[in-house]
Amino acid sequence: MAQFRNFRMVNYVIFGRGSFDQLDEILAPNRKNGAPMVFFVDYFFEGKPLADRVPLKGNDKLIYIDVTHEPKTSYVDKLAKDLKEEFGTVSGIIGIGGGSVMDLAKAVSLMMTNEGSSADYQGWDLVKKPGVYKVGIPTLSGTGAEVSRTCVLTGPTKKLGMNSDYTPFDQIVLDPELTANAPANQRFYTGMDCYIHCVESLEGTYLNEFSKSYGEKALELCQEVFLEKDTWDEESDDKLMMASYAGGMSIAYSQVGVTHAVSYGLSYLLGTKHGIGNCIVMNHLEEYYPEGTAEFKKMVEKNNIDIPEGICKDLTDEQFDTMINVSLGMKALWENALGADWEKIMTREKLRKLYKRL
Ligand code: NAD
Ligand code: ZN
């Protein structure tokens, strides 16, 4: 058995304010025999100036992506099927948006070449063929989806990514200008995903110097923008975009932990979105991440953010069981957080009590 993870990374990275305007040039050599480039654009940008800057050529297609709900396998399958019916094949898929749109772009790229349903590939290294060329362009910073080897999907039986060497983007465009319009609450929730990635990676048992180097840098950048600066400015957008990148690199070689394991249960049962779900959980994790939780609370206060409370108060025993099952299924996360004996530490009863507090 291999001892060390040998992971694929994104092939090309461009960073800088206004770098989005180089997209046309970047795509040109990747256009194949008249097959179109397909742009998935977060529906927030419909009617906004960014939509007019998308470099459409020939039969290229722009599809606005509704991200009311986090990506589902059924949505991925439908997008891929429609594109195959309309074009046969495409030159590439470009995802412009937050983690949801970027994940959809990765998943649809893979489903343009792999048979069956995306639900068949939720897991580790199940994807058989490379997808079509894919580009990720974040408009929110924090998830690290721009660098990760997964795309998180909710399927008929589970919420799990298509983790594979074929999943990372071929190209990412990191243009901090694109995050400028994000509302303060959303920016915070997604930004905290990065902060939590750092805490979970740095406090985890899987930590090595590779993860630590990226995790420490990302943590420092989060502290600068959410604690030290008094107003949000362009530099904050630049820093948070690099924090997201480094935070993603940090967990690429380690793993997330308690917050993510618990928030996956919320998301599966209640549809709670990833960023806010993580915040709801992190608010109650003094026992596992004492320093991280205290600092998180300072960030919440300083940035005047509302973190919902009491979201589990009316749930039935059966519903708690569902969340516990989903959460305890994330074995690697628990092992990273609590060590090899995690099952003795995080019992069903203990987890139930934690869920009851949220
Ligand atoms: P999101 O993509 O779900 O978007 C949240 C909201 O912000 C949406 O309403 C969207 O329209 C809006 N939005 C996006 N950009 C905006 C902008 N510039 N200005 C104003 N509004 C904007 O949010 P997210 O937190 O970036 O992503 C969450 C998703 O990422 C979840 O589906 C989660 O599972 C996934 N995720 C993936 C990975 C990975 O490694 N692949 C890691 C973490 C999270
Ligand atoms: Zn996360």
Short mmCIF file of C-alpha atoms and ligand atoms in Angstrom, two decimals:
data_model
loop_
_atom_site.label_atom_id
_atom_site.label_comp_id
_atom_site.label_asym_id
_atom_site.label_seq_id
_atom_site.Cartn_x
_atom_site.Cartn_y
_atom_site.Cartn_z
CA MET A 1 0.00 0.00 0.00
CA ALA A 2 1.26 3.45 -0.88
CA GLN A 3 2.45 5.37 2.15
CA PHE A 4 2.25 8.89 0.83
CA ARG A 5 -0.46 10.64 -1.09
CA ASN A 6 0.65 11.54 -4.60
CA PHE A 7 -1.83 14.18 -5.60
CA ARG A 8 -2.52 16.01 -8.80
CA MET A 9 -2.67 19.75 -8.82
CA VAL A 10 -4.18 22.44 -11.00
CA ASN A 11 -2.13 22.84 -14.21
CA TYR A 12 -2.25 26.60 -14.70
CA VAL A 13 -2.85 29.47 -12.28
CA ILE A 14 -3.24 33.13 -13.09
CA PHE A 15 -3.57 35.66 -10.28
CA GLY A 16 -4.26 39.37 -10.32
CA ARG A 17 -6.85 42.14 -10.42
CA GLY A 18 -8.32 42.21 -13.91
CA SER A 19 -6.78 38.85 -14.91
CA PHE A 20 -10.30 37.76 -15.92
CA ASP A 21 -9.78 39.82 -19.08
CA GLN A 22 -7.08 37.36 -20.21
CA LEU A 23 -9.61 34.53 -20.32
CA ASP A 24 -10.17 34.75 -24.09
CA GLU A 25 -6.45 34.37 -24.73
CA ILE A 26 -6.18 31.52 -22.22
CA LEU A 27 -9.05 29.60 -23.81
CA ALA A 28 -7.98 30.07 -27.46
CA PRO A 29 -5.48 27.17 -27.69
CA ASN A 30 -7.94 24.90 -25.90
CA ARG A 31 -10.74 25.30 -28.45
CA LYS A 32 -11.19 22.00 -30.30
CA ASN A 33 -12.51 21.77 -33.89
CA GLY A 34 -15.29 24.25 -33.48
CA ALA A 35 -16.69 22.59 -30.34
CA PRO A 36 -17.98 25.30 -28.00
CA MET A 37 -16.74 26.53 -24.68
CA VAL A 38 -19.55 26.43 -22.12
CA PHE A 39 -19.59 29.02 -19.36
CA PHE A 40 -21.44 28.24 -16.14
CA VAL A 41 -22.05 31.59 -14.47
CA ASP A 42 -23.51 32.06 -10.98
CA TYR A 43 -27.03 33.47 -11.40
CA PHE A 44 -26.07 36.38 -9.14
CA PHE A 45 -24.26 37.83 -12.19
CA GLU A 46 -27.24 37.74 -14.55
CA GLY A 47 -27.66 41.32 -15.82
CA LYS A 48 -24.42 42.41 -14.11
CA PRO A 49 -21.36 43.79 -15.97
CA LEU A 50 -19.36 40.55 -15.50
CA ALA A 51 -21.82 38.67 -17.72
CA ASP A 52 -20.93 40.96 -20.66
CA ARG A 53 -17.22 40.33 -20.13
CA VAL A 54 -17.54 36.56 -20.72
CA PRO A 55 -15.56 36.02 -23.96
CA LEU A 56 -18.20 34.19 -26.02
CA LYS A 57 -17.12 33.07 -29.51
CA GLY A 58 -18.99 31.20 -32.28
CA ASN A 59 -21.37 28.65 -30.80
CA ASP A 60 -20.17 29.10 -27.20
CA LYS A 61 -22.91 28.91 -24.59
CA LEU A 62 -23.45 30.76 -21.33
CA ILE A 63 -25.65 29.02 -18.75
CA TYR A 64 -26.72 30.80 -15.58
CA ILE A 65 -26.49 28.42 -12.66
CA ASP A 66 -29.10 28.53 -9.92
CA VAL A 67 -27.28 27.86 -6.66
CA THR A 68 -30.26 28.12 -4.32
CA HIS A 69 -29.40 24.55 -3.39
CA GLU A 70 -25.92 23.08 -3.25
CA PRO A 71 -25.09 20.95 -6.33
CA LYS A 72 -27.04 17.74 -6.77
CA THR A 73 -26.08 14.74 -8.88
CA SER A 74 -29.41 15.09 -10.73
CA TYR A 75 -28.51 18.65 -11.78
CA VAL A 76 -25.04 17.56 -12.94
CA ASP A 77 -26.53 14.70 -14.98
CA LYS A 78 -29.09 16.97 -16.60
CA LEU A 79 -26.54 19.64 -17.55
CA ALA A 80 -24.22 17.01 -19.06
CA LYS A 81 -27.06 15.27 -20.93
CA ASP A 82 -28.35 18.56 -22.39
CA LEU A 83 -24.87 19.56 -23.56
CA LYS A 84 -24.27 16.16 -25.17
CA GLU A 85 -27.61 16.38 -26.95
CA GLU A 86 -27.01 19.91 -28.17
CA PHE A 87 -23.33 19.70 -29.14
CA GLY A 88 -22.12 16.08 -28.99
CA THR A 89 -18.95 17.29 -27.36
CA VAL A 90 -17.65 20.59 -26.01
CA SER A 91 -14.16 22.12 -25.86
CA GLY A 92 -14.43 22.96 -22.20
CA ILE A 93 -16.47 24.02 -19.20
CA ILE A 94 -15.70 27.23 -17.36
CA GLY A 95 -17.22 27.68 -13.89
CA ILE A 96 -17.55 31.30 -12.73
CA GLY A 97 -18.96 31.57 -9.21
CA GLY A 98 -18.56 30.35 -5.66
CA GLY A 99 -17.81 26.79 -4.57
CA SER A 100 -21.17 25.60 -5.88
CA VAL A 101 -20.62 26.70 -9.48
CA MET A 102 -16.98 25.59 -9.46
CA ASP A 103 -18.00 22.13 -8.21
CA LEU A 104 -20.71 21.86 -10.86
CA ALA A 105 -18.22 22.80 -13.57
CA LYS A 106 -15.82 20.08 -12.41
CA ALA A 107 -18.58 17.48 -12.18
CA VAL A 108 -20.14 18.25 -15.58
CA SER A 109 -16.70 18.23 -17.20
CA LEU A 110 -16.20 14.69 -15.87
CA MET A 111 -19.69 13.57 -16.90
CA MET A 112 -19.10 14.69 -20.50
CA THR A 113 -16.80 11.68 -20.90
CA ASN A 114 -17.76 9.17 -18.18
CA GLU A 115 -20.79 6.87 -18.54
CA GLY A 116 -23.83 6.67 -16.29
CA SER A 117 -24.72 9.05 -13.46
CA SER A 118 -22.46 11.29 -11.40
CA ALA A 119 -23.89 9.44 -8.37
CA ASP A 120 -21.93 6.36 -9.52
CA TYR A 121 -18.70 8.26 -8.96
CA GLN A 122 -19.29 9.74 -5.49
CA GLY A 123 -16.37 8.40 -3.54
CA TRP A 124 -12.64 8.03 -4.01
CA ASP A 125 -10.95 7.34 -7.33
CA LEU A 126 -14.02 5.94 -9.07
CA VAL A 127 -13.87 8.30 -12.07
CA LYS A 128 -12.49 6.35 -15.04
CA LYS A 129 -11.70 8.93 -17.73
CA PRO A 130 -10.42 12.49 -17.79
CA GLY A 131 -13.23 14.96 -18.34
CA VAL A 132 -13.20 17.79 -20.87
CA TYR A 133 -10.97 20.85 -20.29
CA LYS A 134 -12.17 22.75 -17.22
CA VAL A 135 -11.52 26.16 -15.75
CA GLY A 136 -12.44 27.48 -12.30
CA ILE A 137 -12.95 31.18 -11.64
CA PRO A 138 -13.94 31.95 -8.04
CA THR A 139 -16.21 34.89 -7.25
CA LEU A 140 -16.21 34.08 -3.51
CA SER A 141 -13.12 33.16 -1.51
CA GLY A 142 -12.87 30.44 1.07
CA THR A 143 -13.94 26.97 -0.04
CA GLY A 144 -10.65 26.05 -1.71
CA ALA A 145 -12.76 24.34 -4.41
CA GLU A 146 -10.48 26.07 -6.93
CA VAL A 147 -7.59 23.80 -5.93
CA SER A 148 -9.17 20.66 -4.52
CA ARG A 149 -9.43 17.21 -6.09
CA THR A 150 -13.11 16.90 -5.29
CA CYS A 151 -16.48 18.36 -6.22
CA VAL A 152 -19.06 17.94 -3.49
CA LEU A 153 -22.43 16.61 -4.66
CA THR A 154 -25.64 15.62 -2.94
CA GLY A 155 -26.86 12.37 -4.46
CA PRO A 156 -29.78 10.03 -3.86
CA THR A 157 -28.07 8.31 -0.93
CA LYS A 158 -25.17 10.50 0.15
CA LYS A 159 -23.46 13.85 0.13
CA LEU A 160 -19.98 13.08 -1.13
CA GLY A 161 -17.58 14.38 -3.72
CA MET A 162 -16.20 12.83 -6.88
CA ASN A 163 -12.65 12.64 -5.50
CA SER A 164 -10.17 11.76 -8.22
CA ASP A 165 -7.02 12.72 -10.06
CA TYR A 166 -9.25 13.83 -12.94
CA THR A 167 -11.21 16.27 -10.78
CA PRO A 168 -8.80 19.24 -10.35
CA PHE A 169 -9.17 22.12 -12.78
CA ASP A 170 -6.83 22.45 -15.77
CA GLN A 171 -6.75 26.19 -15.21
CA ILE A 172 -7.85 28.62 -12.51
CA VAL A 173 -8.21 32.37 -12.80
CA LEU A 174 -7.81 34.14 -9.46
CA ASP A 175 -9.07 37.67 -9.96
CA PRO A 176 -9.92 39.25 -6.60
CA GLU A 177 -11.99 41.96 -8.32
CA LEU A 178 -14.67 39.35 -8.92
CA THR A 179 -15.31 38.95 -5.19
CA ALA A 180 -15.86 42.66 -4.57
CA ASN A 181 -19.67 42.55 -4.62
CA ALA A 182 -20.13 39.74 -2.15
CA PRO A 183 -22.43 40.67 0.75
CA ALA A 184 -20.65 40.83 4.11
CA ASN A 185 -22.50 37.86 5.62
CA GLN A 186 -21.87 35.57 2.63
CA ARG A 187 -18.24 36.68 2.41
CA PHE A 188 -17.84 35.85 6.08
CA TYR A 189 -19.51 32.42 5.92
CA THR A 190 -17.43 31.35 2.91
CA GLY A 191 -14.29 33.00 4.35
CA MET A 192 -14.80 31.05 7.56
CA ASP A 193 -14.79 27.83 5.55
CA CYS A 194 -11.15 28.68 4.87
CA TYR A 195 -10.45 29.65 8.48
CA ILE A 196 -11.97 26.36 9.63
CA HIS A 197 -9.99 24.38 7.04
CA CYS A 198 -6.85 25.87 8.61
CA VAL A 199 -7.85 25.14 12.21
CA GLU A 200 -8.87 21.59 11.36
CA SER A 201 -5.75 20.92 9.35
CA LEU A 202 -3.35 22.49 11.87
CA GLU A 203 -5.00 20.78 14.86
CA GLY A 204 -5.34 17.44 13.09
CA THR A 205 -3.35 14.25 13.52
CA TYR A 206 -2.66 14.05 9.75
CA LEU A 207 -0.61 17.24 9.82
CA ASN A 208 2.74 17.34 8.05
CA GLU A 209 5.07 20.20 7.11
CA PHE A 210 3.46 20.59 3.68
CA SER A 211 -0.01 21.16 5.15
CA LYS A 212 1.34 23.18 8.02
CA SER A 213 3.16 25.66 5.80
CA TYR A 214 0.07 26.41 3.74
CA GLY A 215 -2.27 26.24 6.75
CA GLU A 216 -0.29 28.72 8.80
CA LYS A 217 -0.12 31.21 5.95
CA ALA A 218 -3.84 30.91 5.24
CA LEU A 219 -4.66 31.30 8.93
CA GLU A 220 -2.55 34.42 9.17
CA LEU A 221 -4.30 35.94 6.13
CA CYS A 222 -7.73 35.18 7.65
CA GLN A 223 -6.68 36.81 10.90
CA GLU A 224 -5.50 39.90 9.04
CA VAL A 225 -8.73 40.41 7.13
CA PHE A 226 -11.24 39.36 9.77
CA LEU A 227 -9.56 40.64 12.94
CA GLU A 228 -6.83 43.16 12.28
CA LYS A 229 -8.21 45.36 9.52
CA ASP A 230 -10.91 47.87 10.39
CA THR A 231 -12.49 48.18 6.98
CA TRP A 232 -12.86 45.79 4.09
CA ASP A 233 -10.88 46.97 1.07
CA GLU A 234 -9.28 45.67 -2.13
CA GLU A 235 -6.33 44.30 -0.21
CA SER A 236 -8.75 42.25 1.91
CA ASP A 237 -10.21 40.64 -1.22
CA ASP A 238 -6.67 39.89 -2.49
CA LYS A 239 -5.65 38.35 0.82
CA LEU A 240 -8.76 36.26 1.28
CA MET A 241 -8.43 34.87 -2.24
CA MET A 242 -4.89 33.71 -1.47
CA ALA A 243 -6.03 32.39 1.93
CA SER A 244 -8.60 30.23 0.18
CA TYR A 245 -5.96 28.88 -2.19
CA ALA A 246 -3.47 28.13 0.60
CA GLY A 247 -6.17 26.69 2.88
CA GLY A 248 -7.22 24.37 0.05
CA MET A 249 -3.60 23.29 -0.46
CA SER A 250 -3.29 22.66 3.26
CA ILE A 251 -6.20 20.21 3.40
CA ALA A 252 -5.13 18.60 0.13
CA TYR A 253 -2.37 16.96 2.11
CA SER A 254 -4.23 16.52 5.39
CA GLN A 255 -7.95 16.48 6.10
CA VAL A 256 -10.72 18.51 7.66
CA GLY A 257 -12.13 17.64 11.09
CA VAL A 258 -14.95 17.91 13.61
CA THR A 259 -16.66 21.02 12.19
CA HIS A 260 -16.96 19.52 8.74
CA ALA A 261 -18.00 16.09 9.99
CA VAL A 262 -20.82 17.63 12.04
CA SER A 263 -21.88 20.18 9.45
CA TYR A 264 -22.19 17.49 6.76
CA GLY A 265 -24.97 15.96 8.88
CA LEU A 266 -26.81 19.29 9.04
CA SER A 267 -26.43 19.80 5.36
CA TYR A 268 -27.67 16.31 4.51
CA LEU A 269 -30.77 16.49 6.69
CA LEU A 270 -31.65 20.19 6.67
CA GLY A 271 -29.95 21.43 3.49
CA THR A 272 -27.87 23.85 5.58
CA LYS A 273 -25.26 25.39 3.28
CA HIS A 274 -21.62 24.56 3.78
CA GLY A 275 -20.29 27.97 4.89
CA ILE A 276 -23.03 28.90 7.33
CA GLY A 277 -23.33 25.29 8.53
CA ASN A 278 -19.65 25.26 9.46
CA CYS A 279 -20.12 28.54 11.35
CA ILE A 280 -23.12 27.16 13.27
CA VAL A 281 -21.01 24.19 14.36
CA MET A 282 -17.75 26.08 15.04
CA ASN A 283 -19.67 28.29 17.47
CA HIS A 284 -19.95 25.25 19.82
CA LEU A 285 -16.59 23.50 19.51
CA GLU A 286 -14.69 24.80 22.55
CA GLU A 287 -14.05 21.23 23.64
CA TYR A 288 -12.28 20.27 20.41
CA TYR A 289 -10.76 23.51 19.15
CA PRO A 290 -10.55 25.83 22.18
CA GLU A 291 -8.36 28.51 20.59
CA GLY A 292 -9.95 28.30 17.17
CA THR A 293 -13.46 28.58 18.61
CA ALA A 294 -12.54 31.57 20.79
CA GLU A 295 -10.93 33.35 17.84
CA PHE A 296 -13.87 32.49 15.60
CA LYS A 297 -16.20 34.15 18.11
CA LYS A 298 -14.06 37.28 18.08
CA MET A 299 -14.28 37.36 14.29
CA VAL A 300 -18.05 37.00 14.42
CA GLU A 301 -18.31 39.89 16.83
CA LYS A 302 -15.87 42.17 15.06
CA ASN A 303 -17.58 41.66 11.71
CA ASN A 304 -21.11 41.91 13.13
CA ILE A 305 -22.27 38.61 11.73
CA ASP A 306 -25.38 36.66 12.74
CA ILE A 307 -24.79 33.00 13.43
CA PRO A 308 -28.10 31.11 13.69
CA GLU A 309 -28.81 29.20 16.92
CA GLY A 310 -31.33 26.53 17.83
CA ILE A 311 -31.64 25.03 14.36
CA CYS A 312 -31.96 21.49 15.76
CA LYS A 313 -34.41 22.22 18.55
CA ASP A 314 -37.51 20.72 16.92
CA LEU A 315 -35.93 17.63 15.40
CA THR A 316 -37.09 14.06 16.12
CA ASP A 317 -34.90 11.24 17.46
CA GLU A 318 -34.99 9.69 14.02
CA GLN A 319 -33.69 12.88 12.47
CA PHE A 320 -30.87 13.09 14.99
CA ASP A 321 -30.00 9.50 14.09
CA THR A 322 -29.81 10.39 10.40
CA MET A 323 -27.38 13.23 11.10
CA ILE A 324 -25.30 11.06 13.42
CA ASN A 325 -25.09 8.33 10.77
CA VAL A 326 -23.99 10.76 8.07
CA SER A 327 -21.47 12.39 10.38
CA LEU A 328 -19.91 9.23 11.79
CA GLY A 329 -19.62 7.94 8.24
CA MET A 330 -16.91 10.55 7.63
CA LYS A 331 -14.25 8.33 9.19
CA ALA A 332 -11.16 10.08 7.86
CA LEU A 333 -12.35 13.40 9.24
CA TRP A 334 -12.86 11.98 12.72
CA GLU A 335 -9.60 10.13 12.61
CA ASN A 336 -7.76 13.29 11.62
CA ALA A 337 -9.47 15.25 14.39
CA LEU A 338 -9.35 12.77 17.27
CA GLY A 339 -6.80 10.13 16.32
CA ALA A 340 -7.07 6.41 15.61
CA ASP A 341 -9.26 5.79 18.68
CA TRP A 342 -11.84 8.38 17.65
CA GLU A 343 -14.74 5.93 17.91
CA LYS A 344 -14.17 5.64 21.64
CA ILE A 345 -14.12 9.42 22.00
CA MET A 346 -16.97 10.48 19.72
CA THR A 347 -19.80 8.15 20.71
CA ARG A 348 -23.30 8.45 19.25
CA GLU A 349 -24.54 9.89 22.55
CA LYS A 350 -21.85 12.52 22.65
CA LEU A 351 -22.55 13.54 19.08
CA ARG A 352 -26.30 13.67 19.78
CA LYS A 353 -25.65 16.10 22.63
CA LEU A 354 -23.54 18.26 20.35
CA TYR A 355 -26.25 18.34 17.66
CA LYS A 356 -28.84 19.24 20.31
CA ARG A 357 -26.85 22.34 21.21
CA LEU A 358 -26.71 23.71 17.65
P1 NAD B 1 -21.96 29.29 -3.10
O1 NAD B 1 -21.20 29.02 -4.33
O2 NAD B 1 -22.97 28.30 -2.69
O3 NAD B 1 -22.64 30.74 -3.24
C1 NAD B 1 -23.31 31.31 -2.13
C2 NAD B 1 -24.13 32.52 -2.58
O4 NAD B 1 -23.28 33.59 -2.97
C3 NAD B 1 -25.01 32.24 -3.77
O5 NAD B 1 -26.25 32.84 -3.54
C4 NAD B 1 -24.29 32.91 -4.93
O6 NAD B 1 -25.19 33.32 -5.93
C5 NAD B 1 -23.66 34.09 -4.25
N1 NAD B 1 -22.46 34.68 -4.87
C6 NAD B 1 -21.39 34.06 -5.44
N2 NAD B 1 -20.46 34.96 -5.80
C7 NAD B 1 -20.93 36.18 -5.46
C8 NAD B 1 -20.43 37.51 -5.56
N3 NAD B 1 -19.22 37.78 -6.06
N4 NAD B 1 -21.22 38.50 -5.10
C9 NAD B 1 -22.41 38.25 -4.55
N5 NAD B 1 -22.94 37.03 -4.42
C10 NAD B 1 -22.20 36.00 -4.87
O7 NAD B 1 -21.00 29.56 -1.85
P2 NAD B 1 -19.57 29.00 -1.44
O8 NAD B 1 -19.52 29.13 0.02
O9 NAD B 1 -18.50 29.61 -2.25
O10 NAD B 1 -19.61 27.48 -1.86
C11 NAD B 1 -20.27 26.49 -1.12
C12 NAD B 1 -20.21 25.21 -1.92
O11 NAD B 1 -18.85 24.82 -2.08
C13 NAD B 1 -20.92 24.05 -1.27
O12 NAD B 1 -21.68 23.38 -2.24
C14 NAD B 1 -19.80 23.16 -0.77
O13 NAD B 1 -20.14 21.79 -0.74
C15 NAD B 1 -18.74 23.43 -1.79
N6 NAD B 1 -17.37 23.18 -1.30
C16 NAD B 1 -16.54 22.51 -2.13
C17 NAD B 1 -15.25 22.22 -1.76
C18 NAD B 1 -14.36 21.47 -2.67
O14 NAD B 1 -13.22 21.18 -2.33
N7 NAD B 1 -14.78 21.12 -3.85
C19 NAD B 1 -14.76 22.67 -0.52
C20 NAD B 1 -15.63 23.37 0.31
C21 NAD B 1 -16.93 23.64 -0.10
ZN ZN B 2 -15.12 23.34 3.92
#
